[in-house]
Tab-separated table of C-alpha atoms (C1' of nucleotides) in Angstrom:
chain	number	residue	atom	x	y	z
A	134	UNK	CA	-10.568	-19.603	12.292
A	135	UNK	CA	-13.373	-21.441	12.340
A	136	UNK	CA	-16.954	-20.826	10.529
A	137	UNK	CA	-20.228	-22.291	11.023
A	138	UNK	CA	-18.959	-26.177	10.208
A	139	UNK	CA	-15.987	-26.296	12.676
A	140	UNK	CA	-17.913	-24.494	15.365
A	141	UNK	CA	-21.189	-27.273	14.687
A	142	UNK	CA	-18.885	-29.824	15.144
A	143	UNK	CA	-17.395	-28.322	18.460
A	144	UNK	CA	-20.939	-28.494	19.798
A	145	UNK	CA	-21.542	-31.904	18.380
A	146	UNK	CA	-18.875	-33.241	20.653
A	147	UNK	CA	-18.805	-30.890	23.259
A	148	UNK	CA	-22.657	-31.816	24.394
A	149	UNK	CA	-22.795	-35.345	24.875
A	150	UNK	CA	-19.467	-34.785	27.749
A	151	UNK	CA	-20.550	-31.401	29.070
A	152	UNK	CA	-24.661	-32.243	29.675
A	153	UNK	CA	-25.067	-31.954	33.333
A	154	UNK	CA	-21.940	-32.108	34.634
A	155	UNK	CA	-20.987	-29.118	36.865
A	156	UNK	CA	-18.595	-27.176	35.965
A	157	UNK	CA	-16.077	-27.259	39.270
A	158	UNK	CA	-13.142	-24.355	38.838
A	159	UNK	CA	-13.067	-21.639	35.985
A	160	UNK	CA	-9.534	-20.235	35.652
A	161	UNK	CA	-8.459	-17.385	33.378
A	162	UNK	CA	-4.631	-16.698	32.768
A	163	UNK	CA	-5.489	-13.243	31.654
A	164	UNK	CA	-8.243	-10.905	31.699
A	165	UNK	CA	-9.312	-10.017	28.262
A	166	UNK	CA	-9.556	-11.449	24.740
A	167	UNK	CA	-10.776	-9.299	21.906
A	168	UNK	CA	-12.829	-7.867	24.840
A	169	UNK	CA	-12.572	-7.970	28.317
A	170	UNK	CA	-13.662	-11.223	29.751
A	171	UNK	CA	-16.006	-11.319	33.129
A	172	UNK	CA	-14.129	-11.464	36.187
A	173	UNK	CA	-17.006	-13.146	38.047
A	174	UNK	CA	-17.111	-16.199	36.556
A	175	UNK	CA	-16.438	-18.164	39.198
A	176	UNK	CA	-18.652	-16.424	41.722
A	177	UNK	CA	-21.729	-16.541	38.961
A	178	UNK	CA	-21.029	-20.081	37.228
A	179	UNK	CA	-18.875	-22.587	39.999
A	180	UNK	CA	-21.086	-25.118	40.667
A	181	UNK	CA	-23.858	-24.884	38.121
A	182	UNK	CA	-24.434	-28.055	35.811
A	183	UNK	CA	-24.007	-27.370	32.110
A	184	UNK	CA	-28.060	-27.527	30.967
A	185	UNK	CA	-26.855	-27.496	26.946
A	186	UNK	CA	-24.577	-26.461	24.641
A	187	UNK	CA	-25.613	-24.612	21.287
A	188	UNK	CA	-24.158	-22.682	18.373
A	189	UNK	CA	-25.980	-19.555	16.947
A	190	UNK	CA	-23.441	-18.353	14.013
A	191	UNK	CA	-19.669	-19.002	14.866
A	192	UNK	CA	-20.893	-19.065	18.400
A	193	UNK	CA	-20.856	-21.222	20.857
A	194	UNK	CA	-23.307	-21.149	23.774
A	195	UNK	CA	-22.966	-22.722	27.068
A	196	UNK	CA	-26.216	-22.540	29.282
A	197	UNK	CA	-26.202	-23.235	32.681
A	198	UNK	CA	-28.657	-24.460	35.834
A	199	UNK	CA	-28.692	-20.745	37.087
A	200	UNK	CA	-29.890	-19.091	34.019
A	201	UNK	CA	-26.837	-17.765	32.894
A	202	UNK	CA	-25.002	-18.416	29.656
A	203	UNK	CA	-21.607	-18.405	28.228
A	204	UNK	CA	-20.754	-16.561	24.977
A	205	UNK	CA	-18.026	-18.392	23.088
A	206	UNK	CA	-16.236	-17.541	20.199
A	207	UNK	CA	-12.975	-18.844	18.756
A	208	UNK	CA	-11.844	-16.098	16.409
A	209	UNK	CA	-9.267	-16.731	14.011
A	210	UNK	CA	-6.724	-18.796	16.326
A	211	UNK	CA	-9.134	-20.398	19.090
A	212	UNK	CA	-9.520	-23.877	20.061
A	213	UNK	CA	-11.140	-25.298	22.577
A	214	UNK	CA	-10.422	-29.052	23.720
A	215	UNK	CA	-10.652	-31.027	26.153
A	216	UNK	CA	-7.198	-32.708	28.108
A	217	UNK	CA	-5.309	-33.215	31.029
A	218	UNK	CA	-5.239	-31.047	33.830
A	219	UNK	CA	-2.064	-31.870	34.584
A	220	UNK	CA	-0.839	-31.058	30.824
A	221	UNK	CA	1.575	-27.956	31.023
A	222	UNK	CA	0.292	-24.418	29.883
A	223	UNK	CA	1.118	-23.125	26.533
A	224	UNK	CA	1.533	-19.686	26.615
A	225	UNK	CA	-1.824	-19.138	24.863
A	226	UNK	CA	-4.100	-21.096	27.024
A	227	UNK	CA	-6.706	-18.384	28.170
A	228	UNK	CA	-9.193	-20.296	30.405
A	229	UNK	CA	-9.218	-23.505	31.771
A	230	UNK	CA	-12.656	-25.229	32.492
A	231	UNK	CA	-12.999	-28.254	35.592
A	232	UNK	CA	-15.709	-29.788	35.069
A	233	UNK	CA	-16.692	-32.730	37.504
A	234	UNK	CA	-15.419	-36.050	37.055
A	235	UNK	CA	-12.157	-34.644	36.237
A	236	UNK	CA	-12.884	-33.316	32.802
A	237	UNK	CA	-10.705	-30.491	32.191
A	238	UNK	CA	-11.537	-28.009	29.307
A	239	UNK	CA	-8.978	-25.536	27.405
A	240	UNK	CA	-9.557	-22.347	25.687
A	241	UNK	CA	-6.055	-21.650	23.632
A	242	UNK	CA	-5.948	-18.411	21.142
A	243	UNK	CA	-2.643	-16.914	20.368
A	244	UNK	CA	-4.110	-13.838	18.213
A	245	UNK	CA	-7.110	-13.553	20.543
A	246	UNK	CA	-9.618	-12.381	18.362
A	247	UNK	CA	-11.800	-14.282	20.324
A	248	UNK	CA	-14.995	-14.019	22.806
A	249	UNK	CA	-16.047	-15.253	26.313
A	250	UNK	CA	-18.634	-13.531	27.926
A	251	UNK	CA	-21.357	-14.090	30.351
A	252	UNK	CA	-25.390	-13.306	30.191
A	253	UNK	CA	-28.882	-14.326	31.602
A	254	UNK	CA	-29.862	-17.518	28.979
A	255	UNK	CA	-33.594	-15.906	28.791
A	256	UNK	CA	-31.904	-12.496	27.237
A	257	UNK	CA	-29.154	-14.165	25.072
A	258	UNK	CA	-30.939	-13.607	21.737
A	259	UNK	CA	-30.942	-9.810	22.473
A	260	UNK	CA	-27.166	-9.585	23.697
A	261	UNK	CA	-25.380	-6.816	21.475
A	262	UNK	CA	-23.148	-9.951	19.995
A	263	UNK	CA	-26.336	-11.663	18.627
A	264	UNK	CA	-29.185	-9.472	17.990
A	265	UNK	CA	-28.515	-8.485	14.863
A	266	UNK	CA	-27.387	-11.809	13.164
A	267	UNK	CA	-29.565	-12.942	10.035
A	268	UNK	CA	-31.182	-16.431	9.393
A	269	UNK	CA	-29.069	-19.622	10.206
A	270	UNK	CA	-27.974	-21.340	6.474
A	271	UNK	CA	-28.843	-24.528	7.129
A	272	UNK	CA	-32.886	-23.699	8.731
A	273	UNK	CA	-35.810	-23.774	6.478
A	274	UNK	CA	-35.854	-19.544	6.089
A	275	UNK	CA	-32.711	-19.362	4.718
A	276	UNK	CA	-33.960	-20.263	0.988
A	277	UNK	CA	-33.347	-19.086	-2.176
A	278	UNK	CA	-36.241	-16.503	-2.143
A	279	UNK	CA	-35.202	-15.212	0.338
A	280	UNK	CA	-31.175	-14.591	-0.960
A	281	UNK	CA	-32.899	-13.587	-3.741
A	282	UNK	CA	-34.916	-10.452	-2.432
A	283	UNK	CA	-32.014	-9.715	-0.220
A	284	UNK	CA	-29.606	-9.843	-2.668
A	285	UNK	CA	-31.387	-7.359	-4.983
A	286	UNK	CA	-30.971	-4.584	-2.559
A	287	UNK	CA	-27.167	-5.150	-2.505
A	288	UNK	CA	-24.725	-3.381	-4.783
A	289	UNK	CA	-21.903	-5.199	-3.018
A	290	UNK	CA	-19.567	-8.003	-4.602
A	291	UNK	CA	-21.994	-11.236	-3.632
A	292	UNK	CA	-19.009	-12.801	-2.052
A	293	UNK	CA	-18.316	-9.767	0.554
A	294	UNK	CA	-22.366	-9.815	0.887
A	295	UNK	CA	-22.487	-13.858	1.742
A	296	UNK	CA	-19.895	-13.057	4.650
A	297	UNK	CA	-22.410	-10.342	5.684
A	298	UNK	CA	-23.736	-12.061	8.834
A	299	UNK	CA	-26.602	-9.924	9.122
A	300	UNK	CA	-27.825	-11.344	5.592
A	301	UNK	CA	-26.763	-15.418	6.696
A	302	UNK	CA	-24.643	-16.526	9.746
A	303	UNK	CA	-21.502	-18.734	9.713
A	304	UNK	CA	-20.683	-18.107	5.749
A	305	UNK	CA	-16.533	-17.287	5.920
A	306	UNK	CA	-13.951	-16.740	3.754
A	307	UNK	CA	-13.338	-20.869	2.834
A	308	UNK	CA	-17.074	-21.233	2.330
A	309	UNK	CA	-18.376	-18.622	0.857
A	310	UNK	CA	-15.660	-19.359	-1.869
A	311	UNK	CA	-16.656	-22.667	-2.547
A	312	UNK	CA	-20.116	-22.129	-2.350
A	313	UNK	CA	-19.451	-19.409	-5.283
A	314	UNK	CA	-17.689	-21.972	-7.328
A	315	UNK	CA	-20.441	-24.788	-7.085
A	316	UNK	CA	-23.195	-22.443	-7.940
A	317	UNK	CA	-20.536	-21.465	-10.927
A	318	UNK	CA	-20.735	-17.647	-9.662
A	319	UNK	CA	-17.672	-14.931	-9.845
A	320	UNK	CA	-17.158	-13.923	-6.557
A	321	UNK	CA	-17.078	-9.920	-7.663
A	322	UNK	CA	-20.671	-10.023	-9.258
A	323	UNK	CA	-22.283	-7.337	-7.676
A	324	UNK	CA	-25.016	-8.935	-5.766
A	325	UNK	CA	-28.318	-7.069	-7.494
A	326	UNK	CA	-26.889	-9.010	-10.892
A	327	UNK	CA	-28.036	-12.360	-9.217
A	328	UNK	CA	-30.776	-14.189	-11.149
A	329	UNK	CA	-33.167	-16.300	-9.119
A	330	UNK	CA	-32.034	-19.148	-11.063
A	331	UNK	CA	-28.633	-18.850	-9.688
A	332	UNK	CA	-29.740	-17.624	-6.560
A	333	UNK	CA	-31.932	-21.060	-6.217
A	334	UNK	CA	-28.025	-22.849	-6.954
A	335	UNK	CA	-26.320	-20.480	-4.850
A	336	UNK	CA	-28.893	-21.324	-1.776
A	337	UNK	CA	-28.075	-24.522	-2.061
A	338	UNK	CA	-24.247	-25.018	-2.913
A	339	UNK	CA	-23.876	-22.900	0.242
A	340	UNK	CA	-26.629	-25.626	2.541
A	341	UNK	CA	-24.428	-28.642	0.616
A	342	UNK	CA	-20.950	-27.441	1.493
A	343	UNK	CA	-21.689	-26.574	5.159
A	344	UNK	CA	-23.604	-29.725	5.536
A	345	UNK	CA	-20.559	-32.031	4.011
A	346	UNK	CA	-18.217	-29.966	5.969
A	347	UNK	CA	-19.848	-30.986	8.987
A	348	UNK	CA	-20.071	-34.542	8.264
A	349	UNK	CA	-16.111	-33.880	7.483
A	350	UNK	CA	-15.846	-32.794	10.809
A	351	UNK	CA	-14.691	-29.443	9.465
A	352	UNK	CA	-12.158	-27.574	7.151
A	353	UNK	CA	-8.178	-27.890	9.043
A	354	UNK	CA	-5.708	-25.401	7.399
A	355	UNK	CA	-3.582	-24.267	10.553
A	356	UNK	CA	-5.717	-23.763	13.672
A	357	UNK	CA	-8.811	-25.274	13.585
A	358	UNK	CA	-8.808	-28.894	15.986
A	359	UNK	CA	-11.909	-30.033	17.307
A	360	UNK	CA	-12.496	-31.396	21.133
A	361	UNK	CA	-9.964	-34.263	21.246
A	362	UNK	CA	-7.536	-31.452	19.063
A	363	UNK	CA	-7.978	-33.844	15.901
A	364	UNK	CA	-7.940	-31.982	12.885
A	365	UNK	CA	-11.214	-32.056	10.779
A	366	UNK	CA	-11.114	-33.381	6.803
A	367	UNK	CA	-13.222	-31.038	4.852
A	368	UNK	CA	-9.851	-29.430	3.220
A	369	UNK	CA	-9.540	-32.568	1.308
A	370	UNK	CA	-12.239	-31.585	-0.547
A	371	UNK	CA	-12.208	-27.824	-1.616
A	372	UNK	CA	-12.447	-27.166	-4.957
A	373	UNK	CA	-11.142	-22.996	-4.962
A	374	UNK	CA	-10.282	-21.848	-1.454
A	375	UNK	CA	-6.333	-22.017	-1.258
A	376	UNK	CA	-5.882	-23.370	-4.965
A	377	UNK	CA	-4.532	-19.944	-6.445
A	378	UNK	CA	-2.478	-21.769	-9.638
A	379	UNK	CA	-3.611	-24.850	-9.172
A	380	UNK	CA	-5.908	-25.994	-11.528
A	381	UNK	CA	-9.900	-26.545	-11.583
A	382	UNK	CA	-11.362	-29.741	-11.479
A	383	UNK	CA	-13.728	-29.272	-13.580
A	384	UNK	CA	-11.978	-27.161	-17.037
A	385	UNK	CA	-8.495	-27.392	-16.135
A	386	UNK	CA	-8.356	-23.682	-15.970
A	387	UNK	CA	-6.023	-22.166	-13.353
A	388	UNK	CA	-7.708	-20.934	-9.998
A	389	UNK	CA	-7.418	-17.674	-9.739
A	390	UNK	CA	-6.444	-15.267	-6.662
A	391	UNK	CA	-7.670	-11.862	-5.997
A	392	UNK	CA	-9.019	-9.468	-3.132
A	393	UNK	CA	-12.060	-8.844	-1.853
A	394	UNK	CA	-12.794	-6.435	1.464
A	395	UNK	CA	-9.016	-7.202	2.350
A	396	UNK	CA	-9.818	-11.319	2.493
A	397	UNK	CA	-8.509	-13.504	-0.390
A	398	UNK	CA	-10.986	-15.021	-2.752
A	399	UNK	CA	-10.420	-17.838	-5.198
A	400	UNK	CA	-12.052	-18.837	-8.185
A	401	UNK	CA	-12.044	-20.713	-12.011
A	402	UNK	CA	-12.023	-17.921	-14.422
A	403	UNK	CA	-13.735	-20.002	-16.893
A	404	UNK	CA	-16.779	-21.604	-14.585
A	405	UNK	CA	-16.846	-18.735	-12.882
A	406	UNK	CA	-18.754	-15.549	-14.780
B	19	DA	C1'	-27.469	3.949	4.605
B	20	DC	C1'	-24.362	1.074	2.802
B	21	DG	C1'	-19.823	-0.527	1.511
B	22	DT	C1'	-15.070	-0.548	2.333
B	23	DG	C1'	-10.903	0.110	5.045
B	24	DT	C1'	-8.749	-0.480	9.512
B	25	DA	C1'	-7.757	-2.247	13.883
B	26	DC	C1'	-7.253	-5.871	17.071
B	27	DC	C1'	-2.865	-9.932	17.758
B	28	DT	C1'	0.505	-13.748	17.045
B	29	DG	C1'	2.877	-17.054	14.231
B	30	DC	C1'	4.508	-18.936	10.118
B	31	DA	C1'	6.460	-19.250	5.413
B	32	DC	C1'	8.854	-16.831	2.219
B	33	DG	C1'	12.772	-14.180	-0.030
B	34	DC	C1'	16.903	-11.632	0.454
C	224	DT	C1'	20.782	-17.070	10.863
C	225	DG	C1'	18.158	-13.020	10.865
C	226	DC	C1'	15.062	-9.689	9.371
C	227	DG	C1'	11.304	-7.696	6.795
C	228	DT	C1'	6.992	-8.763	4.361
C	229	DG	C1'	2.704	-10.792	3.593
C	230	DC	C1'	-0.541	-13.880	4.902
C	231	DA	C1'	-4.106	-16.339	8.061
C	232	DG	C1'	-11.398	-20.089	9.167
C	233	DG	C1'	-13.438	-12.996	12.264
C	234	DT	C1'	-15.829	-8.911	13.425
C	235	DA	C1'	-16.792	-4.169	15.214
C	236	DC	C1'	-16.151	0.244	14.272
C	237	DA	C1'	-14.932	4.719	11.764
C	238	DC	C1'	-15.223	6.825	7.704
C	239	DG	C1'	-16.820	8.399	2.956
DNA sequence: ACGTGTACCTGCACGC
DNA sequence: TGCGTGCAGGTACACG
């Protein structure tokens, strides 16, 4: 479900509640997700105050006062949100967080393509999960120069390389495709057929639609809910992803449907070349 | 070595 | 109503 925006705005909420308060009781209703979860989470994290909470691609970390970590990521189907303990369980809540002061946390994925794991905060940036992620989009070294030189190297379709997390983190399906159709690109170009020019738009369309998406409090099409499970407003304004026959705000063309890697991909066969 | 296809899993909307 | 099909904000891995 949710890329870079909807996982930013998790953390957004998620750290002015969670900052040291200890986390009380963690409960899991079954013992794996995509992966096997750790079975000593209680043992290694009960009692420890939350020290932060950060996101480093679609995932969200959880560091506590022992020097451990938690590895969170939501998949296609997660949500995370905060509610009462008293609420009944749905048959997809995973893990349940107590925090003190009675703040009780839910982790609910029905497909569970999702992540929780547990390492040592001083070796999280090596963890096999991490180490090999590429620049953040919205940091200063993600810049056009650098898409640029990348992209040159790439024979793929440029929409399959944006969601290539080892070039840039957090770029999905719904924003790669609207970054493609602000910077006016087809999403099947093969990346090497970039020109800086359009690598200089592209760089950007992708920092201003992640950046608005935030301040939308993310993109809602079935799953996504942030911490209070209020849906985020970003799919009010998407200009290609889900449009297929609908037409382009710009030309009046109609948006276009087709498949990439197995994902859908949307665009304006007239702005789009 | 890189790019694509497949697997993981459930739920929902659709057409017949 | 019921069933089959196709689709869904992701990612690791196996293959060619």
């Amino acid at each position: 479900m949710p890329e870079l925006p909807e996982v930013e705005s998790l953390k957004l909420k998620l750290k002015p509640r969670l900052i040291g308060k200890r986390l009380v009781r963690v409960t899991l209703k079954r013992k794996d997700l995509r992966v096997p979860m750790p079975q000593n989470l209680q043992k290694n994290l009960g009692g420890e105050r939350v020290i932060n909470v950060r996101r480093r691609s679609k995932y969200l970390l959880m560091d506590f006062s022992n020097q451990h970590s938690l590895i969170l990521h939501l998949g296609m189907s997660g949500r995370l949100f905060f509610t009462s303990k008293q609420r009944s369980l749905d048959t997809h809540d995973h893990v349940l967080l107590d925090f003190e002061g009675g703040l009780h946390l839910r982790l609910r994925d029905p497909r569970r393509f999702g992540v929780l794991l547990l390492t040592s905060t001083a070796k999280i940036g090596e963890h096999k999960l991490l180490h090999h992620l590429g620049p953040e989009p919205l940091e200063k070294d993600f810049s056009a120069n650098y898409l640029f030189k990348l992209c040159q190297k790439s024979r793929a379709p440029i929409k399959n390389f944006l969601m290539n997390a080892k070039h840039v983190v957090g770029v999905g399906n719904i924003y790669a495709t609207e970054a493609l159709f602000l910077s006016n690109i087809r999403p099947t170009r093969m990346a090497c057929q970039i020109k800086k020019h359009e690598s200089e738009k592209l760089c950007q369309a992708i920092k201003k639609v992640l950046g608005e998406s935030i301040k939308s409090g993310g993109t809602t099409f079935r799953d996504y809910v942030d911490v209070d499970e209020k849906p985020g407003l970003h799919q009010l304004k998407l200009n290609a992803y889900a449009r297929e026959g609908e037409t382009c705000f710009r030309c009046q063309s109609f948006i276009k449907r087709i498949i990439q890697a197995g994902r859908s991909s949307f665009y304006c066969p007239e702005c789009q070349t």
